[in-house]
Amino acid sequence: MALRLIGRLFAGLLVVIVLPGLTWAAGRPASLSAADAATYAAAFRAADLGRWGEARALADSANDKTLRDVIVWRHMRTGPPDGPSLDERLAFLNTHPDWPLTGTIRRLIEEGLLASPGGVPETLALFQRFPPVSPAGKRALARALLASGNTARATALLREVWVDGDFSTSDEAETLNALAPYLRAEDHWARADRLLWDGDYDDARRMVPRLDAGRAAVVQARVVLGTGQGNPDAAVNAVPAALQNDPGLVFERVRWRRRAGLDDGAIDLLLKHGSRGGRDQLWWTERAILLRDALDQGHISVAYKLAAGHERDEGTAFAEGEWLAGWIALRFLRDARMALPHFRTLYDGVSSPISRSRAAYWAGRAAQALKRPEEAARWYGLAAAHPTTFYGQMAAARLRLPLHTLLPPTDPLPSAEEAQALAGDRMMRIAAQLIELERHDELLSFMYTLVGAHPGTGARAALADLVLSAGLPEMAVRLARRAAQDATVLLAGGYPLPDGLTPAVLSQARNTGLPAAAAFGIIRQESNFDHEARSSAGALGLMQLLPSTARAMAQVEGVAFDPALLTRDPAFNTRLGTRYLANLMDRFDGSLVLAAAGYNAGPSRPAQWIQDHGDPRQMTPDEAIDWIEQIPFRETRNYVQRVFEGALVYRLRLGETLASDTPTTNLIRFR
């Protein structure tokens, strides 16, 4: 009895079976009748065309009403002039508050309330339950607050609208006219400052007439520096001495100097003034570029100061800054005692498996360098608790633990409680019927909501299995990635081997001499197994091939090239993609690290990085890890680690037996 088939778990037709040591559910699909399936298919087609009256009438006529509200839900997210009335939206939101994408419905309600005010008590009650999500909502709430006598809170909201709002020129004038009685000079400055941090220089220029002379000079200087148009020295010198330390001005000066190749001057400014105020990510981008350049030039102490001085206690700047400070101290300054506190602080301040395993692995390395073997083993154990991550795998190798001992052979089955909760969730029935009708766009939204509502590992495995058994591996991977944020590992859903694709990839890998696990690792990272994926750069299909690359590989393979097949025929895409990846692997003597770097950043890049930092094929595993971390592009550093970790998991998924040192030996040659 195939108890694991979650495709058979649908509300209303569920029987919970409890056996010793095994709890699951069995039943049969809650299928739509043929007539209802045809009716809803027609309703969705009408909705796709914006014929809402027809769509809703068809949905109303179905005997099974499960999907009726999905049609209504889509209509609720449609704006004027085809959208429903304000009252309809309000009624739907009140009865479906936990449905996906209600933020759009709330925004439309708020815009409707601003245009057509409701009663003050009703408006206040609405926003008490659903706080405003848009400038229109804040204005509508402020109006109700003013009418109720709460001037202070209303004024604060209206100031937020002005500072945070993005307006066209005409809308800006209208908004300013409406809000003028409540705005102060500080609010105009806050808006100008925010626009400048956003890089909206034209909008920021419009704020100059509303500012005092000193702050107007700051805006002008930041615009000149940010756009590169004008005389930067004159613009900076025009700023009063009291405002020279404005964080935004200092930031633009640092960035301008770095872009002009004046790294020493940029570093001096950064170390003198720090990077408080404004946007953490923008500050960190400049700091990271400068510190990596300093590291490449041998200015190790400067690089350490820049990393350790990140001035943050959360977010990317904190995580990257603490890690880099520890890594530089350990590997370049050879000071493990200085390094270890950075890794400890990092571990305590992050939550994702990737970040925690990274922190714990390097804390283990530092403890090992300090000749504290028990502490090192404890840290490595914490990292190895995340065996699907790059550093979890490296830690497992340190502990001589084969990866298969750290990963379950199969995903867990739902407990009785999890099965009952899934069965009682109306969205499960909705999901089943959306699958039946192949309404995959709507389905994904509901599946994300289900994953959030059912945090148990067994329940999440069941949800991933539901879409996987429906032939939607791309959706299973997305759900598994969402679950992984909570340290929930889903092997079948997160690392799928689709029935229709796997034999083709295995055959293509054999024909090209490519390890099949490497191909699957690339597919997972490039497209999440979405054979219709298209990138903004024009890369297509499962292996995200540029048409020019695909055409060249088609010539090598001796097949006719049709670009349309890259997104229509998965096997065609992987045939050309595996050939391209195999060529890269041959070019780099079996190094998946170099091949993945070339796949992401272009095949000429690894040669340059070898020239800059040495050849990872001739390094120890520890040195190869350092080489990866010295890749200058953050995207490529991350890409190489994600492909590598995924490929190792796929080696297990494909039935290979891996030695305990496979993670480290595979860093040099992936065999």
XYZ file of C-alpha atoms in Angstrom:
671
model
C 0.000 0.000 0.000
C 1.622 3.234 -1.141
C 0.947 5.190 2.029
C 3.411 7.917 1.071
C 1.480 9.255 -1.895
C 0.343 12.639 -0.682
C -1.528 13.044 -3.932
C -4.150 10.904 -2.228
C -4.449 13.191 0.769
C -7.404 15.454 0.161
C -9.864 16.944 2.598
C -13.168 15.183 2.931
C -11.933 11.823 1.654
C -9.262 11.138 4.214
C -8.812 8.165 6.475
C -6.066 8.540 9.053
C -4.232 5.281 9.609
C -2.155 4.784 12.739
C 0.141 1.761 12.767
C 2.955 0.994 15.206
C 5.755 3.369 14.267
C 3.905 4.700 11.240
C 1.292 7.351 10.888
C -0.016 8.453 7.543
C -3.148 8.916 5.564
C -4.772 7.149 2.681
C -7.773 7.846 0.551
C -8.643 8.844 -2.968
C -8.491 12.219 -4.689
C -11.327 14.650 -4.151
C -11.795 14.990 -7.893
C -14.081 17.420 -9.603
C -16.815 15.883 -11.672
C -16.250 16.089 -15.406
C -18.938 18.760 -15.648
C -17.470 20.893 -12.853
C -13.966 20.506 -14.256
C -15.173 21.827 -17.610
C -17.088 24.647 -15.922
C -14.119 25.798 -13.868
C -11.752 25.489 -16.821
C -14.047 27.846 -18.719
C -14.268 30.148 -15.688
C -10.486 30.424 -15.428
C -10.182 31.084 -19.166
C -12.708 33.903 -18.824
C -10.793 35.272 -15.832
C -7.553 35.183 -17.816
C -9.265 37.379 -20.407
C -10.648 39.768 -17.796
C -14.257 38.725 -18.395
C -15.135 38.744 -14.728
C -18.898 38.644 -14.983
C -18.701 35.523 -17.104
C -15.994 33.957 -14.920
C -17.924 34.446 -11.700
C -21.217 33.307 -13.213
C -19.583 30.101 -14.398
C -18.010 29.512 -10.982
C -21.375 30.108 -9.312
C -22.944 27.458 -11.533
C -20.580 24.658 -10.485
C -21.895 22.052 -8.072
C -18.595 21.848 -6.176
C -17.966 25.360 -4.809
C -14.355 24.789 -3.708
C -12.790 26.834 -6.513
C -15.510 29.466 -6.657
C -13.658 31.598 -4.134
C -10.421 31.253 -6.113
C -12.117 32.950 -9.063
C -13.468 35.597 -6.687
C -9.995 35.953 -5.104
C -8.500 36.672 -8.496
C -11.203 39.247 -9.180
C -10.562 40.901 -5.806
C -6.959 41.531 -6.864
C -8.017 43.275 -10.074
C -7.867 47.055 -10.057
C -10.202 49.587 -11.638
C -12.098 49.706 -13.863
C -12.687 45.936 -13.996
C -12.349 45.209 -10.298
C -15.181 44.633 -7.824
C -16.720 47.217 -5.548
C -15.084 48.415 -2.368
C -17.750 46.664 -0.301
C -17.076 43.363 -2.073
C -13.369 43.618 -1.417
C -13.972 44.437 2.246
C -16.312 41.479 2.629
C -13.834 39.107 0.983
C -10.910 40.300 3.097
C -12.932 39.878 6.283
C -13.793 36.268 5.442
C -10.459 35.284 3.853
C -7.775 37.100 5.899
C -5.310 34.201 5.690
C -5.447 33.767 1.929
C -2.349 34.440 -0.167
C -1.584 37.786 -1.775
C -4.104 39.699 0.317
C -1.669 42.615 0.337
C -2.893 43.521 -3.143
C -6.508 43.397 -1.983
C -5.686 45.583 1.008
C -3.940 48.146 -1.182
C -6.938 48.345 -3.505
C -9.282 48.698 -0.531
C -7.138 51.508 0.842
C -7.151 53.334 -2.474
C -10.930 52.947 -2.567
C -11.304 54.289 0.965
C -9.210 57.337 0.137
C -11.370 58.072 -2.900
C -14.690 57.260 -1.193
C -14.447 57.634 2.584
C -16.414 55.254 4.743
C -17.705 55.816 8.229
C -15.105 56.847 10.787
C -15.745 53.982 13.259
C -15.751 51.420 10.448
C -12.529 52.814 8.984
C -10.775 52.803 12.341
C -11.950 49.242 13.010
C -10.697 48.072 9.616
C -7.236 49.513 10.122
C -7.113 48.170 13.658
C -7.403 44.676 12.167
C -5.482 45.338 8.951
C -2.871 48.096 9.411
C -2.328 50.220 6.281
C 0.068 48.879 3.662
C 0.064 51.826 1.240
C 0.301 55.626 1.260
C -3.395 55.742 0.363
C -4.188 53.619 3.402
C -2.186 55.859 5.696
C -3.983 58.911 4.342
C -7.377 57.252 4.726
C -6.573 56.251 8.296
C -5.201 59.705 9.080
C -8.413 61.296 7.847
C -10.451 59.054 10.149
C -8.107 59.791 13.041
C -8.462 63.532 12.496
C -12.223 63.152 12.491
C -12.007 61.236 15.760
C -9.762 63.860 17.361
C -6.489 61.911 17.299
C -4.474 64.655 15.637
C -1.058 63.511 16.840
C -1.231 60.036 15.317
C -2.831 61.368 12.138
C -0.049 63.908 11.711
C 2.624 61.243 12.166
C 0.998 59.087 9.484
C 0.752 61.953 7.012
C 4.404 62.756 7.516
C 5.250 59.107 6.790
C 3.272 59.348 3.559
C 5.298 62.328 2.430
C 8.675 60.969 3.442
C 8.204 57.428 2.098
C 5.911 57.965 -0.884
C 6.965 57.575 -4.511
C 4.984 59.989 -6.662
C 4.870 61.219 -10.220
C 5.520 64.932 -10.601
C 1.803 65.717 -10.689
C 0.943 63.343 -7.831
C 3.728 64.840 -5.762
C 2.284 68.321 -6.196
C -1.219 67.110 -5.294
C 0.042 65.229 -2.243
C 2.089 68.182 -1.046
C -0.876 70.489 -1.409
C -3.038 68.127 0.651
C -0.447 67.488 3.352
C 1.195 70.912 3.600
C -0.465 71.928 6.909
C 1.070 68.914 8.642
C 4.604 69.015 7.249
C 7.742 70.522 8.776
C 11.106 71.401 7.300
C 12.433 68.168 8.823
C 9.938 66.162 6.798
C 11.088 67.744 3.539
C 14.685 66.953 4.428
C 13.790 63.371 5.397
C 12.093 62.897 2.037
C 15.032 64.343 0.111
C 17.461 62.160 2.050
C 15.379 59.041 1.396
C 15.164 59.775 -2.323
C 18.925 60.214 -2.524
C 19.579 56.894 -0.790
C 17.158 55.319 -3.280
C 19.162 56.815 -6.143
C 16.168 58.902 -7.290
C 18.294 61.930 -8.064
C 15.776 63.724 -10.280
C 13.066 63.484 -7.627
C 15.550 64.644 -5.004
C 16.382 67.735 -7.066
C 12.724 68.741 -6.919
C 13.025 68.938 -3.155
C 15.768 71.591 -3.204
C 13.404 74.635 -3.166
C 11.789 73.284 0.012
C 15.074 73.044 1.941
C 17.254 75.556 3.727
C 20.438 76.637 1.969
C 22.716 74.220 3.824
C 20.663 71.128 3.175
C 20.046 72.213 -0.398
C 23.827 72.256 -0.826
C 24.038 68.740 0.615
C 21.465 67.519 -1.895
C 23.259 69.191 -4.792
C 26.589 67.687 -3.747
C 25.159 64.196 -3.343
C 23.513 64.434 -6.771
C 26.769 65.552 -8.409
C 28.727 62.749 -6.759
C 26.084 60.110 -7.410
C 25.476 60.954 -11.055
C 29.020 61.920 -11.958
C 27.683 65.090 -13.563
C 29.262 68.348 -12.444
C 32.268 69.419 -10.401
C 32.437 67.235 -7.274
C 35.043 69.314 -5.453
C 33.091 72.525 -5.907
C 29.848 70.845 -4.897
C 31.345 69.350 -1.725
C 33.087 72.596 -0.802
C 29.758 74.424 -1.059
C 28.370 72.346 1.809
C 28.583 74.142 5.183
C 31.137 72.732 7.616
C 28.384 71.706 10.031
C 26.889 69.388 7.387
C 30.079 67.894 5.941
C 29.568 64.748 8.021
C 26.094 64.068 6.661
C 26.054 60.247 6.284
C 24.673 60.399 2.757
C 27.326 62.894 1.685
C 30.102 60.804 3.210
C 28.716 57.725 1.477
C 28.629 59.415 -1.929
C 32.181 60.699 -1.426
C 33.383 57.200 -0.521
C 31.664 55.671 -3.539
C 32.878 58.418 -5.874
C 36.478 57.916 -4.778
C 36.222 54.129 -5.098
C 34.745 54.401 -8.591
C 37.506 56.844 -9.541
C 40.163 54.342 -8.467
C 41.068 56.347 -5.369
C 40.782 53.437 -2.946
C 43.127 54.884 -0.340
C 41.087 58.063 -0.110
C 37.850 56.102 0.050
C 39.209 53.907 2.847
C 40.444 56.938 4.787
C 36.975 58.488 4.647
C 35.315 55.241 5.645
C 37.609 54.598 8.593
C 37.364 58.215 9.745
C 33.606 58.671 9.532
C 32.265 55.126 9.827
C 29.158 53.930 8.037
C 26.263 54.689 10.347
C 23.096 56.215 8.969
C 21.363 55.562 5.679
C 21.238 52.187 3.978
C 23.122 49.288 5.498
C 23.373 47.338 2.245
C 24.748 50.273 0.258
C 27.369 50.981 2.911
C 28.321 47.322 3.038
C 28.697 47.064 -0.728
C 31.314 49.824 -0.682
C 33.042 48.447 2.393
C 33.164 44.919 0.938
C 34.609 46.046 -2.396
C 37.274 48.123 -0.684
C 38.263 45.454 1.813
C 38.545 42.738 -0.837
C 40.658 45.050 -2.988
C 42.841 45.778 0.044
C 43.165 42.051 0.706
C 44.217 41.401 -2.888
C 46.847 44.118 -2.594
C 48.272 42.634 0.593
C 46.922 45.297 2.947
C 45.724 42.689 5.415
C 45.350 44.875 8.495
C 43.353 47.446 6.549
C 41.079 44.726 5.195
C 40.540 43.415 8.716
C 39.691 46.884 10.047
C 37.159 47.416 7.279
C 35.515 44.059 7.937
C 35.497 44.289 11.727
C 34.230 47.870 11.607
C 30.947 47.012 9.890
C 28.994 48.641 12.762
C 25.958 46.385 12.414
C 24.334 43.745 14.590
C 22.061 42.135 11.988
C 21.571 41.758 8.261
C 24.039 41.164 5.448
C 26.587 43.704 6.678
C 26.710 41.978 10.061
C 26.905 38.446 8.660
C 29.466 39.210 5.970
C 31.454 41.612 8.131
C 31.821 39.226 11.068
C 32.681 36.319 8.811
C 35.255 38.259 6.810
C 36.845 39.658 9.963
C 37.193 36.155 11.385
C 38.416 34.662 8.120
C 41.011 37.386 7.558
C 42.226 37.064 11.143
C 42.504 33.266 10.883
C 43.809 32.748 7.365
C 45.796 35.907 6.664
C 46.826 37.327 10.038
C 47.214 33.780 11.410
C 45.584 34.866 14.653
C 43.025 32.247 15.659
C 42.495 33.893 19.031
C 41.362 37.063 17.268
C 39.270 35.098 14.781
C 37.225 32.863 17.078
C 35.108 35.601 18.742
C 34.013 36.814 15.302
C 32.754 33.360 14.352
C 31.014 32.927 17.703
C 29.308 36.293 17.334
C 28.270 35.373 13.816
C 26.819 32.029 14.892
C 24.765 33.660 17.623
C 23.470 36.365 15.290
C 22.269 34.378 12.266
C 19.523 31.827 11.768
C 19.632 30.301 8.282
C 21.292 26.886 7.882
C 23.753 28.274 5.327
C 24.904 31.059 7.652
C 24.939 28.959 10.826
C 26.924 26.144 9.230
C 29.393 28.658 7.834
C 29.901 30.275 11.238
C 30.202 26.952 13.061
C 32.627 25.441 10.542
C 34.986 28.380 10.782
C 34.682 28.505 14.562
C 35.782 24.880 14.460
C 38.736 25.787 12.271
C 39.738 28.542 14.704
C 39.364 26.265 17.728
C 41.416 23.608 15.954
C 44.154 26.158 15.248
C 44.130 26.972 18.974
C 44.625 23.244 19.692
C 41.236 22.854 21.354
C 40.084 19.589 19.754
C 36.948 19.107 21.838
C 35.717 22.623 21.151
C 36.556 22.204 17.468
C 34.586 18.955 17.307
C 31.609 20.609 18.975
C 31.613 23.415 16.425
C 32.030 21.000 13.523
C 29.099 19.022 14.876
C 26.927 22.133 14.875
C 27.888 22.776 11.259
C 27.406 19.156 10.190
C 23.853 19.307 11.529
C 23.159 21.042 8.198
C 24.522 18.410 5.777
C 22.920 19.867 2.658
C 24.988 23.057 3.020
C 28.511 23.553 1.716
C 30.061 24.179 5.108
C 27.987 21.480 6.765
C 29.507 19.058 4.270
C 33.022 20.372 4.881
C 32.459 19.963 8.632
C 31.229 16.402 8.152
C 34.465 15.611 6.337
C 36.430 17.065 9.257
C 34.557 14.730 11.596
C 34.980 11.800 9.162
C 31.217 11.393 8.976
C 29.905 10.115 5.618
C 27.073 12.313 4.408
C 24.624 9.444 4.133
C 24.812 9.023 7.914
C 23.614 12.597 8.393
C 20.729 12.572 5.940
C 17.587 10.461 6.249
C 17.135 7.908 3.448
C 13.638 9.248 2.793
C 11.595 12.235 3.807
C 9.481 11.707 6.934
C 5.822 10.815 6.817
C 3.348 13.189 8.440
C 2.356 12.419 11.997
C -1.291 11.742 12.762
C -1.676 15.326 13.950
C 0.000 16.720 10.834
C -2.135 14.569 8.559
C -5.314 15.632 10.319
C -4.310 19.299 10.133
C -3.616 19.019 6.413
C -6.847 17.161 5.807
C -8.813 19.819 7.630
C -7.239 22.703 5.738
C -9.542 23.875 2.963
C -6.531 25.021 0.976
C -5.514 21.389 0.520
C -8.716 20.721 -1.378
C -8.181 23.918 -3.354
C -4.633 22.803 -4.180
C -5.828 19.378 -5.318
C -8.396 20.833 -7.672
C -6.000 23.463 -9.027
C -3.595 20.642 -9.843
C -6.392 18.774 -11.582
C -7.103 21.841 -13.734
C -3.369 22.557 -14.233
C -3.743 26.067 -12.792
C -0.146 26.224 -11.640
C 0.211 29.997 -11.174
C -2.615 30.089 -8.656
C -1.436 26.824 -7.121
C 1.996 28.154 -6.131
C 0.484 30.947 -4.040
C -1.668 28.499 -2.096
C 1.194 26.044 -1.640
C 3.408 28.752 -0.113
C 0.577 29.576 2.288
C 0.198 25.911 3.199
C 3.931 25.552 3.884
C 3.755 28.542 6.209
C 0.679 27.209 7.992
C 2.049 23.671 8.495
C 5.591 23.889 9.897
C 6.047 20.191 10.688
C 8.696 18.370 8.670
C 6.302 15.562 7.757
C 3.611 17.981 6.650
C 6.044 19.942 4.511
C 7.386 16.772 2.963
C 3.809 15.831 2.118
C 3.163 19.199 0.498
C 6.314 18.939 -1.601
C 5.342 15.395 -2.566
C 1.908 16.602 -3.614
C 3.305 18.879 -6.304
C 6.123 16.496 -7.177
C 3.665 13.680 -7.842
C 1.721 16.116 -10.013
C 4.768 16.561 -12.253
C 5.783 19.949 -10.853
C 9.381 19.529 -9.647
C 10.032 23.264 -9.946
C 7.299 23.930 -7.401
C 8.585 21.196 -5.097
C 12.047 22.778 -5.091
C 10.611 26.208 -4.320
C 8.619 24.802 -1.412
C 11.673 22.920 -0.163
C 13.762 26.082 -0.308
C 11.110 27.870 1.722
C 11.133 25.034 4.267
C 14.942 25.076 4.369
C 14.846 28.580 5.819
C 13.538 26.886 8.983
C 16.188 24.129 8.797
C 13.664 21.644 7.381
C 15.438 19.379 4.880
C 13.268 17.825 2.170
C 15.278 15.485 -0.007
C 12.698 14.186 -2.471
C 11.109 17.569 -3.042
C 14.239 19.668 -2.647
C 16.463 17.495 -4.824
C 14.029 15.914 -7.282
C 14.762 13.261 -9.863
C 11.795 13.766 -12.208
C 10.684 10.612 -13.969
C 10.543 12.174 -17.410
C 13.872 13.994 -17.150
C 16.217 11.823 -15.119
C 16.812 9.046 -17.709
C 17.660 11.661 -20.331
C 20.141 13.473 -18.082
C 21.767 10.209 -16.995
C 22.190 9.156 -20.616
C 23.504 12.558 -21.669
C 25.943 12.599 -18.765
C 27.282 9.167 -19.737
C 27.685 10.253 -23.346
C 29.703 13.325 -22.363
C 31.656 11.816 -19.475
C 30.031 14.242 -17.061
C 29.105 13.223 -13.503
C 25.317 13.304 -13.597
C 25.189 14.791 -10.101
C 26.997 17.879 -11.400
C 24.346 18.357 -14.081
C 21.543 18.048 -11.539
C 23.322 20.483 -9.234
C 23.470 23.038 -12.042
C 19.831 22.480 -13.042
C 18.634 22.947 -9.474
C 20.589 26.155 -8.981
C 19.891 27.626 -12.404
C 16.167 27.003 -12.801
C 14.748 25.050 -9.844
C 13.807 22.482 -12.543
C 11.512 24.965 -14.289
C 11.880 24.019 -17.947
C 10.203 27.272 -19.028
C 12.506 29.529 -16.979
C 13.716 32.719 -18.653
C 16.240 35.101 -17.131
C 16.454 38.837 -17.641
C 19.728 38.200 -19.487
C 17.978 35.917 -21.986
C 19.090 32.561 -20.572
C 16.536 29.837 -21.223
C 15.226 26.604 -19.809
C 16.423 24.077 -17.269
C 20.118 24.838 -17.623
C 19.612 28.525 -18.422
C 21.450 28.511 -21.720
C 22.022 31.633 -23.733
C 20.858 31.019 -27.312
C 24.378 31.694 -28.607
C 25.864 29.061 -26.296
C 23.097 26.604 -27.095
C 23.597 27.094 -30.834
C 27.311 26.339 -30.493
C 26.594 23.199 -28.461
C 24.022 22.057 -31.023
C 26.754 22.183 -33.655
C 29.017 20.097 -31.431
C 26.201 17.595 -30.889
C 25.296 17.571 -34.572
C 21.641 18.449 -34.034
C 19.473 21.098 -35.618
C 19.083 24.160 -33.414
C 15.659 25.544 -32.630
C 15.677 28.186 -29.863
C 12.022 27.519 -29.086
C 12.948 24.005 -27.969
C 15.105 25.381 -25.149
C 11.948 26.038 -23.134
C 9.646 23.489 -24.762
C 11.766 20.345 -24.784
C 13.562 19.692 -21.472
C 15.695 16.895 -22.923
C 16.876 19.159 -25.760
C 17.900 21.810 -23.242
C 19.767 19.362 -21.029
C 21.467 17.711 -24.002
C 23.045 21.020 -24.951
C 23.554 22.065 -21.331
C 25.287 18.860 -20.278
C 27.554 19.150 -23.310
C 28.462 22.711 -22.323
C 29.066 21.750 -18.693
C 31.095 18.705 -19.755
C 33.247 20.956 -21.930
C 33.875 23.208 -18.932
C 34.687 20.225 -16.733
C 37.139 18.950 -19.368
C 38.640 22.419 -19.737
C 39.226 22.581 -15.980
C 40.379 18.965 -15.519
C 37.329 17.797 -13.599
C 37.121 20.738 -11.205
C 33.463 21.448 -10.477
C 34.548 24.534 -8.540
C 36.106 26.059 -11.656
C 33.432 24.743 -14.017
C 30.624 26.167 -11.887
C 32.449 29.480 -11.598
C 32.792 29.567 -15.373
C 29.172 28.549 -15.901
C 28.035 31.487 -13.780
C 30.543 34.219 -14.534
C 31.755 33.207 -17.992
C 34.390 30.637 -18.962
C 37.223 33.185 -19.130
C 36.832 34.373 -15.537
C 38.313 31.355 -13.711
C 41.567 31.716 -15.638
C 41.882 35.289 -14.394
C 41.140 34.231 -10.829
C 43.708 31.432 -11.083
C 46.239 34.061 -12.101
C 45.226 36.237 -9.149
C 44.866 33.626 -6.411
C 46.433 30.397 -7.606
C 45.035 27.172 -9.011
C 42.566 25.358 -6.725
C 43.309 22.088 -8.533
C 46.826 22.212 -7.076
C 45.766 23.219 -3.578
C 44.851 21.446 -0.397
C 41.105 21.362 0.318
C 41.529 24.101 2.935
C 43.283 26.286 0.396
C 40.613 25.513 -2.204
C 37.944 26.736 0.211
C 39.902 29.974 0.607
C 40.104 30.218 -3.179
C 36.318 30.012 -3.465
C 35.939 32.692 -0.809
C 38.304 34.953 -2.765
C 36.140 34.937 -5.896
C 35.474 38.673 -6.297
C 31.800 38.363 -7.272
C 29.455 37.624 -4.383
C 26.936 36.003 -6.730
C 29.553 33.614 -8.091
C 30.950 32.735 -4.651
C 27.451 31.813 -3.556
C 26.714 30.018 -6.832
C 29.775 27.779 -6.630
C 28.958 26.727 -3.070
C 25.278 26.109 -3.828
C 26.051 24.038 -6.938
C 28.712 22.040 -5.113
C 26.539 21.255 -2.094
C 23.628 20.293 -4.349
C 25.814 18.050 -6.492
C 27.004 16.147 -3.423
C 23.418 15.585 -2.300
C 22.598 14.370 -5.799
C 25.424 11.851 -5.614
C 23.564 10.316 -2.691
C 20.179 10.654 -4.405
C 21.572 8.764 -7.400
C 22.652 5.882 -5.187
C 26.364 6.573 -4.915
C 28.227 5.618 -1.757
C 30.379 8.511 -0.617
C 33.445 8.235 1.565
C 33.732 10.519 4.565
C 36.327 12.642 2.768
C 34.353 12.959 -0.476
C 33.318 16.585 0.202
C 36.937 17.700 0.439
C 38.426 15.485 -2.278
C 35.651 16.575 -4.633
C 36.725 20.177 -4.148
C 39.804 19.324 -6.189
C 38.291 16.872 -8.689
C 34.596 16.024 -8.862
C 34.665 12.328 -9.667
